[in-house]
Amino acid sequence: MTDTLTEKRLAELDALAARAAAAAEPFAATSPNDRAAALVAVADALAAHAPELVELGITETGLTTARLNGELNRTAVQLRLFADVVRAGEYLDARIDAADPDFVLGARPDLRRLLVPVGPVVNFAASNFPFAFSVAGGDTAAALAAGCPVILKGHSGHPMLGARTAEVVATALAGAGMSDGVFQFFTGQQEGVAMLKDPRVRAGSFTGSIYAGRMLADIAAARPAPIPFFGELGSLNPVFVTAVAIAERGESIATSYVASVAGSAGQLCTKPGFVFVPQGHNLESVIHSAAESVPAHRMLNPRIAEGFRTRRDEILATPGVSVVAEGELNFDENEQGWATVTVVAASVATLRLHRESLLAEAFGPLSILVEYEPDEDVAALVTELFEGNLTATVHIGAGEESPQLQELVRVLSEHAGRVLFDAWPTGVAVTPAMQHGGPWPATSSDSGTSVGTAAISRFLRGVAYQNTPQALLPLPLRDANPWNVPQSLTARGESGSWGSRGI
Amino acid sequence: MTDTLTEKRLAELDALAARAAAAAEPFAATSPNDRAAALVAVADALAAHAPELVELGITETGLTTARLNGELNRTAVQLRLFADVVRAGEYLDARIDAADPDFVLGARPDLRRLLVPVGPVVNFAASNFPFAFSVAGGDTAAALAAGCPVILKGHSGHPMLGARTAEVVATALAGAGMSDGVFQFFTGQQEGVAMLKDPRVRAGSFTGSIYAGRMLADIAAARPAPIPFFGELGSLNPVFVTAVAIAERGESIATSYVASVAGSAGQLCTKPGFVFVPQGHNLESVIHSAAESVPAHRMLNPRIAEGFRTRRDEILATPGVSVVAEGELNFDENEQGWATVTVVAASVATLRLHRESLLAEAFGPLSILVEYEPDEDVAALVTELFEGNLTATVHIGAGEESPQLQELVRVLSEHAGRVLFDAWPTGVAVTPAMQHGGPWPATSSDSGTSVGTAAISRFLRGVAYQNTPQALLPLPLRDANPWNVPQSLTARGESGSWGSRGI
């Protein structure tokens, strides 16, 4: 797949990987304060360049000023949050087992374990979040926080913004004393594949389509030395509304539904793709009116608009599908697509008959309303119809709880990384308890999250030190604990009690 | 690869997977006390059946009574340790972010996250630890502790012991009230492949050869829905001895070296395969005498003995290799191999010239002594010669510390999961701070460990709950915290301070 790259281009990529590999050790050894300061420097630089960067983003992506300002702010906050994680040091999971001559299995040596950075990470930027999931986005912040050099593959959808953001990031890192291999930027699909295959690269991260993500995951797994690949791929984000919720606040649910589908022209991985409502919900006209009032929004780029046209046409042409709000998709003289909201209705029987055309992501402002009968086993429907998802949502009445609801929530937790109530899944908070991931095909590896502070653990591996002199131990494992990180101790004598200690 | 399985056999495997899938939800929902009690019941049952099981093990593996008694005890202790982990509840990583209307990025919802079991795990038993890495071994204990049903593929090297241990485990679990899908046993290579491909299986674990592990890892990665596969594969376990250490206690190092190579006929994944000693170490005669005094030990099975013969012959025939202690490998009338210790010497130049024949695992009692020159850059040698390893060892003099030594330790930590001092890598303590894993090819995924309590995390994934009514939350995330698990709280107002909270 990389055989059409020139010798010169291959040499450039080789130099990138070499610089990242050379930067890995000194960057891994940075003190918590120095690494945190570098992350804060990037956050400050992004904020300082906000007007220029947002302007570029508007031109290249068609997203609104408000959205991009908010996204840039979120991206900066994300970096500061990871700086906080680095300073706190809990992520190192430092553990110390004191030597114990009376251990139940014979003398136990002094054992100390911590998590260390895996090494250079190639991070593939997404098209739909030109800040938060792109050059300086969540994967970059998490990898840098972990102490891994980042080699960033820019997205072709916002090339000028990508390159300019990369300059801002690189300059900020240099100003914070980091070497030029800590963060590097390149573009090109074949180049991305070549970099993923480079033996000096030790992990990959990606946000994008199932098709591209699967291709890259397969490449990462097929390397002579396989590496972990964290792809955030596609999601249908089913929503379930109870009859009580409809009775209490049907209209408000309907209008907020349309707003969630309309935002950013529906080009969000958490867009609610399917909303299950009880028969007799009577919300069609509210949904129709709300959808009609949404102005056309430019789609990210002609390729995505074309893909949306194909999926939208396919869904509209599926037998049994009826239109609630038809919406529009028009192309301007620059081949940019402009879309309004499309909502269609389909019965459960129609979904069953046309799984292939209906139960796949439509990346854009389209959602499918599904009526269920009063005696429908909704939890069973989830298992029957859905694979893994990033999110699953339930709208319930005040205080509503039943065995059926308990079962629905349990089944949803098997199919999604985040289960939410009485809200819409678009909008992902960046906090310690966020989970943005889920079983295949929501992600290529559901062991991690790509949003929230737990995202750092994807780029770490454990190393244990046995009987090691203090002077030869990594600082976080020394008795003197110069970085003052949390150390989990198993004292002598605790080893055989099986009473008090966790992991 | 599974096309020669009969319809009947495929139906049996299907029933196994169906039972595991049906058991997944109730088993995941067990209380910490119930799940811990089940693990303890298995430990008690193993101990109660020790004489019978050890007897079977002696017959089928050729390992000694002392070794197998110790291994069975270790296996029982391991289960008790995981019971302790389950009761403590830290492994759930429960996090609660309080809702915060004043969050820096806009109102933050109530978010709660915990780790949940991934679902049924297929676990491939190893040949060389018929208890500790087999039916009721570390992977089984970790997966059961995580709340995952285990489908255990028994090893052909100890079929009677495997089947009998499985009966003991299953009976103990039934006695503890667990359903029959929580633990199941099967055999057969093609059957193993078929099970790994079953969509109801959500993770795989394995201990064995690079060849088989890579084949299975590739199958796991190529599934329509890929799953994590944790293979513990091959390791060369390099050891470095300083001149000061030789001067202080050369003879003791030499004799303990031979003992480490000889134990269990060298059929340990942590056997020291390469020992780097300074020129003029003068230990040949001590090594020779120590090796001569080791009686012949039966190898695990004819296939492994044959494999060892091939590798041993290849190494002995490599130009530049000289014999320190020749040792023997003889086959009895049952085609069982009986081996004594072989130690050969090779220069660094010879290793460079014959990487393929020398720098690969020899699974048996053989080790290569490598002389390095006084001015040799030993750290650079590690990078030049070695891929990933489970362990790396350094023998130093009292108080010895130099920049060269610091650099060696750092480089070793890049190439191994455990770095140890003044001891031998065989013998792996089961404790919170143990790391048994390492970069490829030591493991197929170096994100986890297969020994120690941290091993549980391989079988968990995160789920977040947003704005969820108390009655619909999993118990560990409720305010009332009925299981009394550690909950990591981010209070309202903590969200924008970037001061005090880790992950």
PDB file of N, CA, C and O in Angstrom, chain A residues 201 220-227, chain B residues 214 387 440:
ATOM      1  N   VAL A 201       7.361   2.878  15.959  1.00  0.00           N
ATOM      2  CA  VAL A 201       6.040   3.307  16.454  1.00  0.00           C
ATOM      3  C   VAL A 201       5.458   2.185  17.308  1.00  0.00           C
ATOM      4  O   VAL A 201       5.447   1.030  16.898  1.00  0.00           O
ATOM      5  N   ALA A 220      -1.994  -2.798  12.001  1.00  0.00           N
ATOM      6  CA  ALA A 220      -1.289  -2.788  13.289  1.00  0.00           C
ATOM      7  C   ALA A 220      -1.147  -4.203  13.838  1.00  0.00           C
ATOM      8  O   ALA A 220      -0.108  -4.571  14.396  1.00  0.00           O
ATOM      9  N   ALA A 221      -2.188  -5.017  13.663  1.00  0.00           N
ATOM     10  CA  ALA A 221      -2.170  -6.380  14.197  1.00  0.00           C
ATOM     11  C   ALA A 221      -1.284  -7.298  13.371  1.00  0.00           C
ATOM     12  O   ALA A 221      -0.790  -8.309  13.877  1.00  0.00           O
ATOM     13  N   ALA A 222      -1.064  -6.964  12.098  1.00  0.00           N
ATOM     14  CA  ALA A 222      -0.307  -7.845  11.202  1.00  0.00           C
ATOM     15  C   ALA A 222       1.178  -7.510  11.149  1.00  0.00           C
ATOM     16  O   ALA A 222       1.935  -8.183  10.458  1.00  0.00           O
ATOM     17  N   ARG A 223       1.595  -6.451  11.868  1.00  0.00           N
ATOM     18  CA  ARG A 223       3.027  -6.109  11.871  1.00  0.00           C
ATOM     19  C   ARG A 223       3.871  -7.288  12.380  1.00  0.00           C
ATOM     20  O   ARG A 223       3.379  -8.085  13.169  1.00  0.00           O
ATOM     21  N   PRO A 224       5.141  -7.343  11.981  1.00  0.00           N
ATOM     22  CA  PRO A 224       6.009  -8.364  12.590  1.00  0.00           C
ATOM     23  C   PRO A 224       5.945  -8.300  14.119  1.00  0.00           C
ATOM     24  O   PRO A 224       5.846  -9.327  14.771  1.00  0.00           O
ATOM     25  N   ALA A 225       5.979  -7.095  14.665  1.00  0.00           N
ATOM     26  CA  ALA A 225       5.717  -6.913  16.093  1.00  0.00           C
ATOM     27  C   ALA A 225       4.399  -6.142  16.206  1.00  0.00           C
ATOM     28  O   ALA A 225       4.365  -4.936  15.970  1.00  0.00           O
ATOM     29  N   PRO A 226       3.300  -6.826  16.518  1.00  0.00           N
ATOM     30  CA  PRO A 226       1.996  -6.140  16.561  1.00  0.00           C
ATOM     31  C   PRO A 226       1.985  -5.048  17.626  1.00  0.00           C
ATOM     32  O   PRO A 226       2.707  -5.139  18.625  1.00  0.00           O
ATOM     33  N   ILE A 227       1.182  -4.028  17.408  1.00  0.00           N
ATOM     34  CA  ILE A 227       1.053  -2.964  18.415  1.00  0.00           C
ATOM     35  C   ILE A 227      -0.422  -2.712  18.687  1.00  0.00           C
ATOM     36  O   ILE A 227      -1.278  -3.003  17.858  1.00  0.00           O
TER      37      ILE A 227
ATOM     38  N   ARG B 214       1.156 -16.477  18.019  1.00  0.00           N
ATOM     39  CA  ARG B 214       0.966 -15.535  16.923  1.00  0.00           C
ATOM     40  C   ARG B 214      -0.212 -15.956  16.039  1.00  0.00           C
ATOM     41  O   ARG B 214      -1.017 -15.122  15.616  1.00  0.00           O
ATOM     42  N   GLU B 387      14.847  -8.314  21.260  1.00  0.00           N
ATOM     43  CA  GLU B 387      13.491  -7.770  21.176  1.00  0.00           C
ATOM     44  C   GLU B 387      12.915  -7.761  22.594  1.00  0.00           C
ATOM     45  O   GLU B 387      13.655  -7.667  23.557  1.00  0.00           O
ATOM     46  N   TRP B 440       6.600  -7.347  22.575  1.00  0.00           N
ATOM     47  CA  TRP B 440       6.661  -8.430  21.612  1.00  0.00           C
ATOM     48  C   TRP B 440       8.102  -8.876  21.395  1.00  0.00           C
ATOM     49  O   TRP B 440       8.959  -8.009  21.281  1.00  0.00           O
TER      50      TRP B 440
END
